GROMACS .gro file of C-alpha atoms in nm:
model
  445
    1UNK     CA    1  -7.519 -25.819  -1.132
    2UNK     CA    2  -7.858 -25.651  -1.095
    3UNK     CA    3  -7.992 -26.027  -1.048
    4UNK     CA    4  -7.681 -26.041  -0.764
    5UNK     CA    5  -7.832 -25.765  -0.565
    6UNK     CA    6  -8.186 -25.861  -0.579
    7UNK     CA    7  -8.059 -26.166  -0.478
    8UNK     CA    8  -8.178 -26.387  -0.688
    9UNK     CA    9  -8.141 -26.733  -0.764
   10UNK     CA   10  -7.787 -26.761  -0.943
   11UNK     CA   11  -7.819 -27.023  -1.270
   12UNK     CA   12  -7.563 -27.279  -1.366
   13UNK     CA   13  -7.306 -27.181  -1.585
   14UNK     CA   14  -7.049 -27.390  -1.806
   15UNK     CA   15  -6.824 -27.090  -1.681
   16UNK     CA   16  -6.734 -27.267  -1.359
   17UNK     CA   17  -6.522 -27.516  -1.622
   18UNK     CA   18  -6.245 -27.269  -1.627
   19UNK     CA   19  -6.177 -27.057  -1.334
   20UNK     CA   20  -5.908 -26.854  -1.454
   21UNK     CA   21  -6.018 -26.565  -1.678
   22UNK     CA   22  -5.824 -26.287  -1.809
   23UNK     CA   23  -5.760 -25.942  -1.756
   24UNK     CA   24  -6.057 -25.871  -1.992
   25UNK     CA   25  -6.295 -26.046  -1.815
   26UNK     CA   26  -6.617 -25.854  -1.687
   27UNK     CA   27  -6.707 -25.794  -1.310
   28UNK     CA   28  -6.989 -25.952  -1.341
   29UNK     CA   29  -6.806 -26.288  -1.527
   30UNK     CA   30  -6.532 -26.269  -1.231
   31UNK     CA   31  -6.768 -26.340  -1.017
   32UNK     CA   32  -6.977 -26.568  -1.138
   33UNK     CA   33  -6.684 -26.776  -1.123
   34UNK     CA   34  -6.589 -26.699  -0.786
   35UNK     CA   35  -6.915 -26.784  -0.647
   36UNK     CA   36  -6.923 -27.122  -0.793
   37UNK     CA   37  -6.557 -27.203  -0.614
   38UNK     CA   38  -6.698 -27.048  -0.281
   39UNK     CA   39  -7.085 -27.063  -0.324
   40UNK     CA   40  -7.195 -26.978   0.063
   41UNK     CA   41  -7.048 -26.634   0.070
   42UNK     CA   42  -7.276 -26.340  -0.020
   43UNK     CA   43  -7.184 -26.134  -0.368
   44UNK     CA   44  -7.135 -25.807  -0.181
   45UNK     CA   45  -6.837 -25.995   0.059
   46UNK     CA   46  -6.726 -26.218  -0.291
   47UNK     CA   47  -6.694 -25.848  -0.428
   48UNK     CA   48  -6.487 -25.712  -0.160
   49UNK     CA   49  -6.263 -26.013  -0.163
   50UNK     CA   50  -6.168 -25.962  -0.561
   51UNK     CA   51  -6.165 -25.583  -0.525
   52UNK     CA   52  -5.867 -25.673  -0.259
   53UNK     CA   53  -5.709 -25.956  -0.454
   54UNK     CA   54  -5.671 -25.636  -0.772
   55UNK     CA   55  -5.932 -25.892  -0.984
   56UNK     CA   56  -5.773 -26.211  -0.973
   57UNK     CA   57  -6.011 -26.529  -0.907
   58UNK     CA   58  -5.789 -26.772  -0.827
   59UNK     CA   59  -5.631 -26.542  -0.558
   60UNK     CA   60  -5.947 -26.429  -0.406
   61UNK     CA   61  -6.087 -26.788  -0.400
   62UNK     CA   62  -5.741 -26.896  -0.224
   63UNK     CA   63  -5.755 -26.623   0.024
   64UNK     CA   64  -6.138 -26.681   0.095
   65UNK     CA   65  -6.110 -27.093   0.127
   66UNK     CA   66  -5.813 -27.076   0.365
   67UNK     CA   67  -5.993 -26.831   0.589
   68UNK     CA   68  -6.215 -27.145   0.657
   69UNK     CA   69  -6.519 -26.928   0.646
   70UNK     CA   70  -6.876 -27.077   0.772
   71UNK     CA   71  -7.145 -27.048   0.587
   72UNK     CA   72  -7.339 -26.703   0.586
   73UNK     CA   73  -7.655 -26.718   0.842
   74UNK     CA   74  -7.947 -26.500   0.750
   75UNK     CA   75  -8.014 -26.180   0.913
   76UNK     CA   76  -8.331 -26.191   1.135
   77UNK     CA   77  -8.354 -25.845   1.050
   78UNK     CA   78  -8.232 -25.597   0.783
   79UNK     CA   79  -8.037 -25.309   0.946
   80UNK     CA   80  -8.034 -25.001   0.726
   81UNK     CA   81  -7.724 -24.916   0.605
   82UNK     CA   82  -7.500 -25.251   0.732
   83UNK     CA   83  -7.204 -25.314   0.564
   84UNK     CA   84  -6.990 -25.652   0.508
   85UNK     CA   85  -6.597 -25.682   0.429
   86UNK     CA   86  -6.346 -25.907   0.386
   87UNK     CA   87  -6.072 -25.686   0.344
   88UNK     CA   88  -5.891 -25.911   0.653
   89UNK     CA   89  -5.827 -26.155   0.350
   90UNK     CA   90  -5.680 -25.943   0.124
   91UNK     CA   91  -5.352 -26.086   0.008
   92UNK     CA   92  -5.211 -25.798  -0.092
   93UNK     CA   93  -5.170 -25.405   0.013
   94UNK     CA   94  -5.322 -25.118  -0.169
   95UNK     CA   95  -5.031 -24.902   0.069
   96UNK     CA   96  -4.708 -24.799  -0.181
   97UNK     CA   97  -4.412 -24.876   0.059
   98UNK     CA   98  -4.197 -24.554   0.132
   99UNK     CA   99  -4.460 -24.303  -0.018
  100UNK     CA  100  -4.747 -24.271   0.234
  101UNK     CA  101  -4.949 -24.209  -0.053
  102UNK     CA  102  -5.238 -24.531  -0.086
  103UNK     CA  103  -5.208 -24.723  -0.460
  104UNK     CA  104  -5.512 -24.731  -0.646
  105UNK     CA  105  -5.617 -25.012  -0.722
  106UNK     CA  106  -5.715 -25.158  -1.036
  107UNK     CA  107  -6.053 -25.079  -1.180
  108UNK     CA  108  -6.269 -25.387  -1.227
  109UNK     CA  109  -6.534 -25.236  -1.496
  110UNK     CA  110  -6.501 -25.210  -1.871
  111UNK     CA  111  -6.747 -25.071  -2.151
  112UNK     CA  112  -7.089 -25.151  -2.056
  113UNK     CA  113  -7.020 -25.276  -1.716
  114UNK     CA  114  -7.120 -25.175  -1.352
  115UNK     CA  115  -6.888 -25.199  -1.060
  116UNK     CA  116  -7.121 -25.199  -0.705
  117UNK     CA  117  -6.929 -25.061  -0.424
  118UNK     CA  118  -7.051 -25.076  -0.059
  119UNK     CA  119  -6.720 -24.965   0.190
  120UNK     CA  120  -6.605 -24.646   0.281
  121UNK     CA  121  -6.264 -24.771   0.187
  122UNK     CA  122  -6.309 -24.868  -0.147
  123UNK     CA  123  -6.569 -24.581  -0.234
  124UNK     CA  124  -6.283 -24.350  -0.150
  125UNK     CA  125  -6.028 -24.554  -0.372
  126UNK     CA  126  -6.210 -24.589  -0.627
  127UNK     CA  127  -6.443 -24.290  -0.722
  128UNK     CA  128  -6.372 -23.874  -0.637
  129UNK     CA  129  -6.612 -23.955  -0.347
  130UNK     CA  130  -6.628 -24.012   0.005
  131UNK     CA  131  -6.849 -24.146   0.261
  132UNK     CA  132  -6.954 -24.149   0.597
  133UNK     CA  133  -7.209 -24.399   0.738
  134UNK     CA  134  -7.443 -24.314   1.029
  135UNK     CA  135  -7.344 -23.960   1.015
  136UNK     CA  136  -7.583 -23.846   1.240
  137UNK     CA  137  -7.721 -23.935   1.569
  138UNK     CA  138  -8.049 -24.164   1.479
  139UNK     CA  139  -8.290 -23.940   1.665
  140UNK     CA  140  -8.146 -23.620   1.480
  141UNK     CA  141  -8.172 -23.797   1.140
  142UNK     CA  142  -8.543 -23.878   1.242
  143UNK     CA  143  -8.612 -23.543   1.291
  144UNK     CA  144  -8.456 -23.372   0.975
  145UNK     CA  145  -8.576 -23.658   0.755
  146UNK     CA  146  -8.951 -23.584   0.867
  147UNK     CA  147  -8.922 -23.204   0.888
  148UNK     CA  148  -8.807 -23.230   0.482
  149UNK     CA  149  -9.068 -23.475   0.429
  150UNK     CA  150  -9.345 -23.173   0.503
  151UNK     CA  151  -9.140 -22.978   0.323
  152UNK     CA  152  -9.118 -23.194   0.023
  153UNK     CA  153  -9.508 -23.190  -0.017
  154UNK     CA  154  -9.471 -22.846  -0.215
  155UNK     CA  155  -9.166 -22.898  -0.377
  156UNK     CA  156  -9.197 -22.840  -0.792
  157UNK     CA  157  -8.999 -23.011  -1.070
  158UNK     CA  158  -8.794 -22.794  -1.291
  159UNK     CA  159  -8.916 -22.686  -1.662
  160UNK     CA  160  -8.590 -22.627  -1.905
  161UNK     CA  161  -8.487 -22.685  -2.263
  162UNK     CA  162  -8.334 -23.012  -2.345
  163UNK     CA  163  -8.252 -23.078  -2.764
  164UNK     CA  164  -8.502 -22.869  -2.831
  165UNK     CA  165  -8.732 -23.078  -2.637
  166UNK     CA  166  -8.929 -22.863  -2.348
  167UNK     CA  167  -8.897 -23.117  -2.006
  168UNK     CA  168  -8.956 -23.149  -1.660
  169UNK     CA  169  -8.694 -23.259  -1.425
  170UNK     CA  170  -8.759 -23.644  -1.260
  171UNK     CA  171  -8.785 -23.534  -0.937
  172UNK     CA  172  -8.876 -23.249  -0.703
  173UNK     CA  173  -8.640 -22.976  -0.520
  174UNK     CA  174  -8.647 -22.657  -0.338
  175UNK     CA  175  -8.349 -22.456  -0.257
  176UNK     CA  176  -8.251 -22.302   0.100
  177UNK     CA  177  -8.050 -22.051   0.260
  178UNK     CA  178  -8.000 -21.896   0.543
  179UNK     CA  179  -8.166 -21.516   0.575
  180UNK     CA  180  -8.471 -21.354   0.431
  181UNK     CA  181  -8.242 -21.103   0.260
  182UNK     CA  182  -8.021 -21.380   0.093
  183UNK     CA  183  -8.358 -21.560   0.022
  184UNK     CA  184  -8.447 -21.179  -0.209
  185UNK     CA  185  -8.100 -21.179  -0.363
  186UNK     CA  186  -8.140 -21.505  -0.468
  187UNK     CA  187  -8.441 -21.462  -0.658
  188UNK     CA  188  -8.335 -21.177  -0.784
  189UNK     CA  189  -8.003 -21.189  -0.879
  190UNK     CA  190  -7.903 -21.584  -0.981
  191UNK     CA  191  -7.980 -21.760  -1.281
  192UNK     CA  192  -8.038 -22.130  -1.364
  193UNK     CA  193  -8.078 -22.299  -1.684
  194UNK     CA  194  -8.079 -21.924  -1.788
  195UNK     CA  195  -8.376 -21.866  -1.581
  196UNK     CA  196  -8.465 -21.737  -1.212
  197UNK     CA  197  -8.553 -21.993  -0.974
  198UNK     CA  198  -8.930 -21.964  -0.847
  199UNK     CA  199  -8.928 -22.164  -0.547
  200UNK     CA  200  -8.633 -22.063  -0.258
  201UNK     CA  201  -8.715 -22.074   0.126
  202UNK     CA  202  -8.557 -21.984   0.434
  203UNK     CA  203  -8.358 -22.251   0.629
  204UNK     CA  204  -8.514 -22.484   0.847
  205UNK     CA  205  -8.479 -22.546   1.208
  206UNK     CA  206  -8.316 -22.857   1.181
  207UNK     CA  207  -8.144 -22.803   0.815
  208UNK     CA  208  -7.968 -22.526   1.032
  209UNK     CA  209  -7.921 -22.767   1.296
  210UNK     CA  210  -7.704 -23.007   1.144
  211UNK     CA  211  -7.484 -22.768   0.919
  212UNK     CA  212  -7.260 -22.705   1.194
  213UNK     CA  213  -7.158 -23.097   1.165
  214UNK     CA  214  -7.157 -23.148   0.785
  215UNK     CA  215  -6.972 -22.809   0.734
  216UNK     CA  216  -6.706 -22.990   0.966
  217UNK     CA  217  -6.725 -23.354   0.820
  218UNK     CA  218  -6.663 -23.234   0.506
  219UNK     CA  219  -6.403 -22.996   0.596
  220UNK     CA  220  -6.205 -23.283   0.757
  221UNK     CA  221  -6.252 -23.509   0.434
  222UNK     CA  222  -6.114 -23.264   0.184
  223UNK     CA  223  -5.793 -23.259   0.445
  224UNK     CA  224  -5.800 -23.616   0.440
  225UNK     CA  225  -5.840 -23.649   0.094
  226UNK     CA  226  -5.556 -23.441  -0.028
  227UNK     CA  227  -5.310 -23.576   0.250
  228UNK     CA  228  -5.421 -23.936   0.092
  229UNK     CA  229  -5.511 -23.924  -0.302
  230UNK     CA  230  -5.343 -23.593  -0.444
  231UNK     CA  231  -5.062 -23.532  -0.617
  232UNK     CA  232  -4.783 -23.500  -0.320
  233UNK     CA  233  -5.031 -23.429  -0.071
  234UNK     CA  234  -5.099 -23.090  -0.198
  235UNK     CA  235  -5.441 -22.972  -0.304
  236UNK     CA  236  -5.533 -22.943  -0.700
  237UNK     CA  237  -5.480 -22.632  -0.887
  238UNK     CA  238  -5.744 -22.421  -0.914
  239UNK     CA  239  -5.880 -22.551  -0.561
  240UNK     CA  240  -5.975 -22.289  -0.327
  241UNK     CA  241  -5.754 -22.338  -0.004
  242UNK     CA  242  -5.998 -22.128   0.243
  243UNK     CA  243  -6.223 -22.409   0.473
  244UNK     CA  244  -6.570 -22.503   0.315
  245UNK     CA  245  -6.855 -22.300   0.411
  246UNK     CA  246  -7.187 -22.412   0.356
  247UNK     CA  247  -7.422 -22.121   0.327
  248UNK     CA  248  -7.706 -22.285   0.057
  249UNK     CA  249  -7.868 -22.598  -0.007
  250UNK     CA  250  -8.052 -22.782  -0.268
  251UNK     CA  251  -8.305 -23.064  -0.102
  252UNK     CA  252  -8.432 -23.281  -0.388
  253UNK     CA  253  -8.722 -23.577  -0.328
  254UNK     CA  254  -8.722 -23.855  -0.512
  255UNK     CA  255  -9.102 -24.019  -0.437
  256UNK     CA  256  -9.060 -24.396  -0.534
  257UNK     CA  257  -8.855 -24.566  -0.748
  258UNK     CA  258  -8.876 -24.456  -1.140
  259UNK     CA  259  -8.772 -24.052  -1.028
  260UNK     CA  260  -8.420 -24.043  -1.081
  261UNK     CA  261  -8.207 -23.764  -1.242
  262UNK     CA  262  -7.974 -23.873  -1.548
  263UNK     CA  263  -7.594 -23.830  -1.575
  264UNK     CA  264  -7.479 -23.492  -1.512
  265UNK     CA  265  -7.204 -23.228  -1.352
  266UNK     CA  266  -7.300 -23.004  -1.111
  267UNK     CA  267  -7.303 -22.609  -1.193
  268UNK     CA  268  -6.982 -22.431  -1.131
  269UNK     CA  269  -7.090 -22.096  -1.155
  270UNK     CA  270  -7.146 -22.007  -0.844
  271UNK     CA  271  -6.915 -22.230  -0.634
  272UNK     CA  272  -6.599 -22.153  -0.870
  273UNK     CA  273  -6.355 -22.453  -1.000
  274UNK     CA  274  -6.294 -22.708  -0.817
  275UNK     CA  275  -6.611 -22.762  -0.596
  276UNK     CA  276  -6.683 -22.966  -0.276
  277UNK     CA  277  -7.034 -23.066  -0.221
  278UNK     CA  278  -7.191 -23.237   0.113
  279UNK     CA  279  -7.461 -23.460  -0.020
  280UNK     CA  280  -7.671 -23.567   0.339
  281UNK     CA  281  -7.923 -23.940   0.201
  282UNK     CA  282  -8.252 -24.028   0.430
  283UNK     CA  283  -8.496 -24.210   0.400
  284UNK     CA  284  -8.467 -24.500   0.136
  285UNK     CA  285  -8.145 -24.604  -0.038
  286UNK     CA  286  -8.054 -24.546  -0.376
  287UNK     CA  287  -7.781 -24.601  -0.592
  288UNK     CA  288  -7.575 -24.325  -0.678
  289UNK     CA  289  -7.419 -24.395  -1.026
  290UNK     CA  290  -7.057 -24.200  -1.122
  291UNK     CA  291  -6.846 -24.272  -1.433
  292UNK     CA  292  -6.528 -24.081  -1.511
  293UNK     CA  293  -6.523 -23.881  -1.825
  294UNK     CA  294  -6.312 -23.995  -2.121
  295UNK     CA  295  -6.154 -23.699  -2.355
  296UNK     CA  296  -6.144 -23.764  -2.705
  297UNK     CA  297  -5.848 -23.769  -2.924
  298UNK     CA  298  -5.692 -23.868  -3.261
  299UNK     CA  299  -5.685 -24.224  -3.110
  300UNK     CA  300  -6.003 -24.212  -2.964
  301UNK     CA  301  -6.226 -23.993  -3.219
  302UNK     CA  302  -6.585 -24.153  -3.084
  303UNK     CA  303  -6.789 -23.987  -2.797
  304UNK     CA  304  -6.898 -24.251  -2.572
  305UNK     CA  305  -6.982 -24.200  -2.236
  306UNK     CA  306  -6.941 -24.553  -2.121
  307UNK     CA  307  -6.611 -24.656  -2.260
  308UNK     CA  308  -6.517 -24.728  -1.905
  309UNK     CA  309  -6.789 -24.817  -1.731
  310UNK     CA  310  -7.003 -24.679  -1.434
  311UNK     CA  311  -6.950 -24.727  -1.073
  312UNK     CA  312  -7.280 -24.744  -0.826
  313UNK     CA  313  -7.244 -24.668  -0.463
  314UNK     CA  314  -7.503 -24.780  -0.225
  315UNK     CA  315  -7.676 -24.496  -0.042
  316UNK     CA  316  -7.827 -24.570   0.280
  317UNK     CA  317  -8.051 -24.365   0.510
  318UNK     CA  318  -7.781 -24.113   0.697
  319UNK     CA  319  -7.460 -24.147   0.491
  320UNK     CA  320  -7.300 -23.824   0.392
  321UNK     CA  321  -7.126 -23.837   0.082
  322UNK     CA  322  -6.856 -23.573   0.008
  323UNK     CA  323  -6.808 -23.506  -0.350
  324UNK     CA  324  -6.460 -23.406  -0.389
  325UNK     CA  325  -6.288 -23.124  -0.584
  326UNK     CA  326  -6.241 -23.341  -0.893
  327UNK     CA  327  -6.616 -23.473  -0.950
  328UNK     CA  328  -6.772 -23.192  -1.185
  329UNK     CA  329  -6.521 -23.149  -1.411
  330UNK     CA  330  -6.375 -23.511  -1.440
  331UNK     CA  331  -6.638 -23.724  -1.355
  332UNK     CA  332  -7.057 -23.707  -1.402
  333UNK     CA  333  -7.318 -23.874  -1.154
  334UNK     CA  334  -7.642 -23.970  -1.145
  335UNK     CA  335  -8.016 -24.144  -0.957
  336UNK     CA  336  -8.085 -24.442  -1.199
  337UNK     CA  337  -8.459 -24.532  -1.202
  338UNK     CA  338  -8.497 -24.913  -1.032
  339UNK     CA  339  -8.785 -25.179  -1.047
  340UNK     CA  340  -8.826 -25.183  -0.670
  341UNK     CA  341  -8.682 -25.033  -0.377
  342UNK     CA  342  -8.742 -25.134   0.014
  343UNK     CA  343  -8.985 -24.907   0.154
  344UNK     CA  344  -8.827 -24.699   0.480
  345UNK     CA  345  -8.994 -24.701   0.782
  346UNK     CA  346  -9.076 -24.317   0.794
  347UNK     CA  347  -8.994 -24.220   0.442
  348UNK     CA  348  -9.185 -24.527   0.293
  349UNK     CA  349  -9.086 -24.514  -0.039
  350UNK     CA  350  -8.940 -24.166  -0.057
  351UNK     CA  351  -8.570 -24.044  -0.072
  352UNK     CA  352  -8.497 -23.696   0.053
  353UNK     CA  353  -8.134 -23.558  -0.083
  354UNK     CA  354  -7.967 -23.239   0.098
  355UNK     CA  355  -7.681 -23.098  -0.107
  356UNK     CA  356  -7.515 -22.843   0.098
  357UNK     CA  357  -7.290 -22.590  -0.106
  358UNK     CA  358  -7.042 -22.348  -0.070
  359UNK     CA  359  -7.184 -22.025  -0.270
  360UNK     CA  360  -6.853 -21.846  -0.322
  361UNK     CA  361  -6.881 -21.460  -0.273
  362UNK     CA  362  -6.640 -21.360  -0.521
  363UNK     CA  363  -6.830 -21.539  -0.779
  364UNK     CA  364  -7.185 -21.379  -0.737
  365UNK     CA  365  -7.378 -21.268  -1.044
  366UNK     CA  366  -7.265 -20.923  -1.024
  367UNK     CA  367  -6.862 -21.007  -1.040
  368UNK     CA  368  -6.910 -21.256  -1.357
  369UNK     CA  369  -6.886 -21.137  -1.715
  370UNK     CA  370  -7.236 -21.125  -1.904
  371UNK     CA  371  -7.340 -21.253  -2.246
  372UNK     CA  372  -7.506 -21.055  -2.546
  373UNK     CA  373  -7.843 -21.115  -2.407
  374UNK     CA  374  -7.717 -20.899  -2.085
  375UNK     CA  375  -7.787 -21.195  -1.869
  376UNK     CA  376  -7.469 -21.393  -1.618
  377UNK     CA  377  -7.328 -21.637  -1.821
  378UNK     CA  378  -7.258 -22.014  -1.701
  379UNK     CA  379  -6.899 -22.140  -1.626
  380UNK     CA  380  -6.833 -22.457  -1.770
  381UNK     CA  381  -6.539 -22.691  -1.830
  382UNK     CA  382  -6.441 -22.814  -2.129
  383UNK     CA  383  -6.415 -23.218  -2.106
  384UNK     CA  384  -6.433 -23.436  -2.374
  385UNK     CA  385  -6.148 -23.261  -2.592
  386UNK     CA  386  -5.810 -23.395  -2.468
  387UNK     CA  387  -5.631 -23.094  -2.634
  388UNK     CA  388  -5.841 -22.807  -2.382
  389UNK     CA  389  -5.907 -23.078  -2.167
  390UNK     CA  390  -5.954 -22.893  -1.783
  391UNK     CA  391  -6.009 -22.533  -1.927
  392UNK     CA  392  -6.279 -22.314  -1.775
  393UNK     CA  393  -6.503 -22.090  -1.992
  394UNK     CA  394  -6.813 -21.898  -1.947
  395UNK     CA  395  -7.106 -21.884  -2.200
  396UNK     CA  396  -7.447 -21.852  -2.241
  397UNK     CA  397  -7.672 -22.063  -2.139
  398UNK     CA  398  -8.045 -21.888  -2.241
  399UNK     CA  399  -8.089 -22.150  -2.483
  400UNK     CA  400  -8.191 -22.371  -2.186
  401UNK     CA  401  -8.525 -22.165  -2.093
  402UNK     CA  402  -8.845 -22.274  -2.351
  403UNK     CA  403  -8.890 -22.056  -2.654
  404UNK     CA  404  -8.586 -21.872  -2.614
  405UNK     CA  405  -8.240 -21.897  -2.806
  406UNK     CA  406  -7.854 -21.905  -2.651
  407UNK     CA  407  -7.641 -21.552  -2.791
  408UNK     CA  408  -7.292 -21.688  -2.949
  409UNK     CA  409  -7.076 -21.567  -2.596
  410UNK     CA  410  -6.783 -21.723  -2.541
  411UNK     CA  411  -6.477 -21.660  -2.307
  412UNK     CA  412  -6.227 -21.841  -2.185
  413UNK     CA  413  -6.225 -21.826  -1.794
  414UNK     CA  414  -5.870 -21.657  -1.589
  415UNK     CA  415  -5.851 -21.798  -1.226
  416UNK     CA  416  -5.489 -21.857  -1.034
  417UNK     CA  417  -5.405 -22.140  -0.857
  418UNK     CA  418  -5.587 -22.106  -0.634
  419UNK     CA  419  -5.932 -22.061  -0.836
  420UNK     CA  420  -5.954 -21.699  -0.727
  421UNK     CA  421  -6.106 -21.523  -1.111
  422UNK     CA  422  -5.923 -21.247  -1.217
  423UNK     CA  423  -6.173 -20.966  -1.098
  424UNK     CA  424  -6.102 -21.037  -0.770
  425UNK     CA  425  -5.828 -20.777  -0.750
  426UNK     CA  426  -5.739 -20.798  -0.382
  427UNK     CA  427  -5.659 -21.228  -0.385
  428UNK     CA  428  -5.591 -21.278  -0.752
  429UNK     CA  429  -5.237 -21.344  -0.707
  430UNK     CA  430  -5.091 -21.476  -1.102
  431UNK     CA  431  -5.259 -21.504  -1.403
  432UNK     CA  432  -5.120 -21.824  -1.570
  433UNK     CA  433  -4.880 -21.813  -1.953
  434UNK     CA  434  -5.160 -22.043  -2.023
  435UNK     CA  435  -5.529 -22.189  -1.915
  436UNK     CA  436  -5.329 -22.571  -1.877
  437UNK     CA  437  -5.559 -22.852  -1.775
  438UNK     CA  438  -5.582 -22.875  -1.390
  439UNK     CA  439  -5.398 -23.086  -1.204
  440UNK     CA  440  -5.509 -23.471  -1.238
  441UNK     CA  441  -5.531 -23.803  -0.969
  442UNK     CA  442  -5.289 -24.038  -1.028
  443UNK     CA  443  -5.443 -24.258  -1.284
  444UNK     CA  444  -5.614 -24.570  -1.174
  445UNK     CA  445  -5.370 -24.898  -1.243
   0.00000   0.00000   0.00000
């Protein structure tokens, strides 16, 4: 596949003798063999074609051949952020007659495999994600991209406690907000990786600029998204139903193409269950990797994060990706380090990430229960035991700063329905029989 995208020169194969595989075939096998029954069409469009046809060769092949297509002409130019699809020759619907809810459609990767998505459409089917292309005007995503590419120059990589190995994050970051007194309480009062974080700044001009837009983009998604994928059209439990409000943001800089940042869920802490994040791209394109998380049981007793694959979505300058309320605690995501990347015009080889997060006031430091050590603990989610599967619980995390050593704290976490925590007095409407697991997607098929 990674041959595919770099588009290399694709070598015979004896596979082309038999082009009907099974069910268990990879992606990457699937269409091999698809290529060598339509050979001028490009692997992203032969991609969207078996994605539509729910994996089947021989009816993607059928559907692509009877189109008649011409062969592809090369681009005289590459235009950032382009996308191709041949969804027109899909021969079948993803819609489920008489629900008005959209059928997922079947998942194309298996152990060890990577599934490369590139439309909106199929991002949003297939992953807790959604994006938006050209989000902003060009001029306006000029102007941010080299206002945070000054900024960047002083940005500092993160020293914590990994298996009791001391390391340094892969990349760079700085964290904004919006007022010199939230700037104070920030440094003051907020922990990370049981630490305080050094290096917080005041909003600038033209990060302030443009929340006004992704606070409503997103906020339109997440309406979207839960008239579309959820459970009867209702949001998940433990989801906060008040609009998203973006009043902090984490701007990470990824110079060239070995930084990266490794599989991971966002903290919960602060943002309480059930987080939406606005993640802005500029400057070059990435791949942003997701795989869902897979619970063990008595059937499945081994812990191995790529029993169902990984999913990469491409990431061109100006997309907005919304990562939706069931990312950090069913799925993990992460910037794999590449060979080579195509250098962007203003950015050369630098990518320049804007997370913009809702910092729940009902979950500040103060509110949240604290460990032996007297510091806030961290608010996790218990995922790879099927039995607790979706229960919250708060900790310590002080094991995570050099030298130091984590107290035994433990609690399980009380929030209602509506993710409100129990301390809240005034919204905290039910305190549930039982912490069940939150409410789940619809499975893939």
């Amino acid at each position: 596949m990674d041959a595919f995208l770099r588009g290399a020169k694709r070598k015979s194969s004896s596979i082309t003798q038999d082009p009907t595989p099974s069910d268990d075939e990879s992606t990457e096998v699937k269409l091999a063999m698809l290529a060598s029954l339509v050979p001028d069409i490009s692997q992203e469009a032969l991609l969207d074609t078996l994605l539509a046809n729910d994996g089947s060769v021989d009816q993607a092949a059928s559907s692509l051949l009877a189109a008649e297509i011409e062969p592809k002409k090369p681009r005289a130019a590459l235009i950032v952020g382009s996308q191709t699809s041949l969804r027109a020759f899909a021969s079948k619907s993803c819609r489920t007659e008489g629900t008005g809810m959209e059928k997922r459609a079947k998942l194309l990767t298996k152990k060890g495999s990577t599934l490369y998505l590139y439309e909106p459409e199929e991002i949003a089917q297939h992953t807790p994600c959604t994006i938006i292309l050209n989000f902003l005007p060009p001029e306006e995503a000029n102007d941010l991209l080299c206002e945070m590419l000054e900024e960047s120059k002083s940005f500092g990589k993160a020293t914590f406690k990994l298996f009791d190995n001391v390391v340094q994050s892969p990349h760079t970051s700085s964290f904004y907000l919006a007022t010199e007194a939230e700037v104070n309480i920030q440094k003051h009062d907020y922990f990370y990786y049981g630490g305080r974080l050094a290096d917080v700044r005041r909003i600038t001009p033209q990060l302030l600029r443009i929340r006004p837009k992704v606070q409503e983009a997103v906020n339109r998604e997440i309406q979207e998204r839960i008239k579309t994928c959820y459970p009867g059209g209702k949001k998940l439990r433990y989801q906060c139903p008040d609009a998203w409000q973006p009043n902090a943001a984490f701007v990470n800089c990824y110079n060239g193409p070995h930084e990266s940042v490794g599989y991971h869920s966002d903290h919960l802490t602060y943002l309480g269950p059930r987080a939406v994040i606005g993640s802005l791209s500029l400057g070059v394109a990435r791949e942003f990797r997701v795989r869902r998380i897979v619970p063990k049981d008595a059937d499945n007793a081994t812990d191995d994060a790529d029993a169902q694959g990984q999913i990469s979505i491409h990431l061109p300058h100006n997309s907005l990706l919304v990562m939706h309320a069931e990312m950090q605690e069913e799925w993990k995501h992460s910037i794999s380090p590449v060979h080579a990347i195509d250098s962007h015009p203003i950015a050369g080889n630098r990518r320049i990430n804007i997370t913009y997060r809702d910092y729940k006031p009902n979950f500040h430091p103060m509110f949240t229960p604290r460990c032996k050590c007297n510091l806030p603990v961290i608010l996790r989610t218990v995922q790879r035991k099927k039995d607790n599967q979706g229960r919250y619980f708060w900790m310590c995390h002080r094991g995570n700063i050099p030298g130091k050593e984590k107290c035994s704290f433990f609690q399980w976490a009380d929030f209602d329905d509506d993710g409100i925590p129990s301390w809240d007095k005034a919204r905290y409407r039910k305190a549930p029989a039982d912490q069940a697991p939150a409410i789940r997607l619809v499975e893939k098929q």
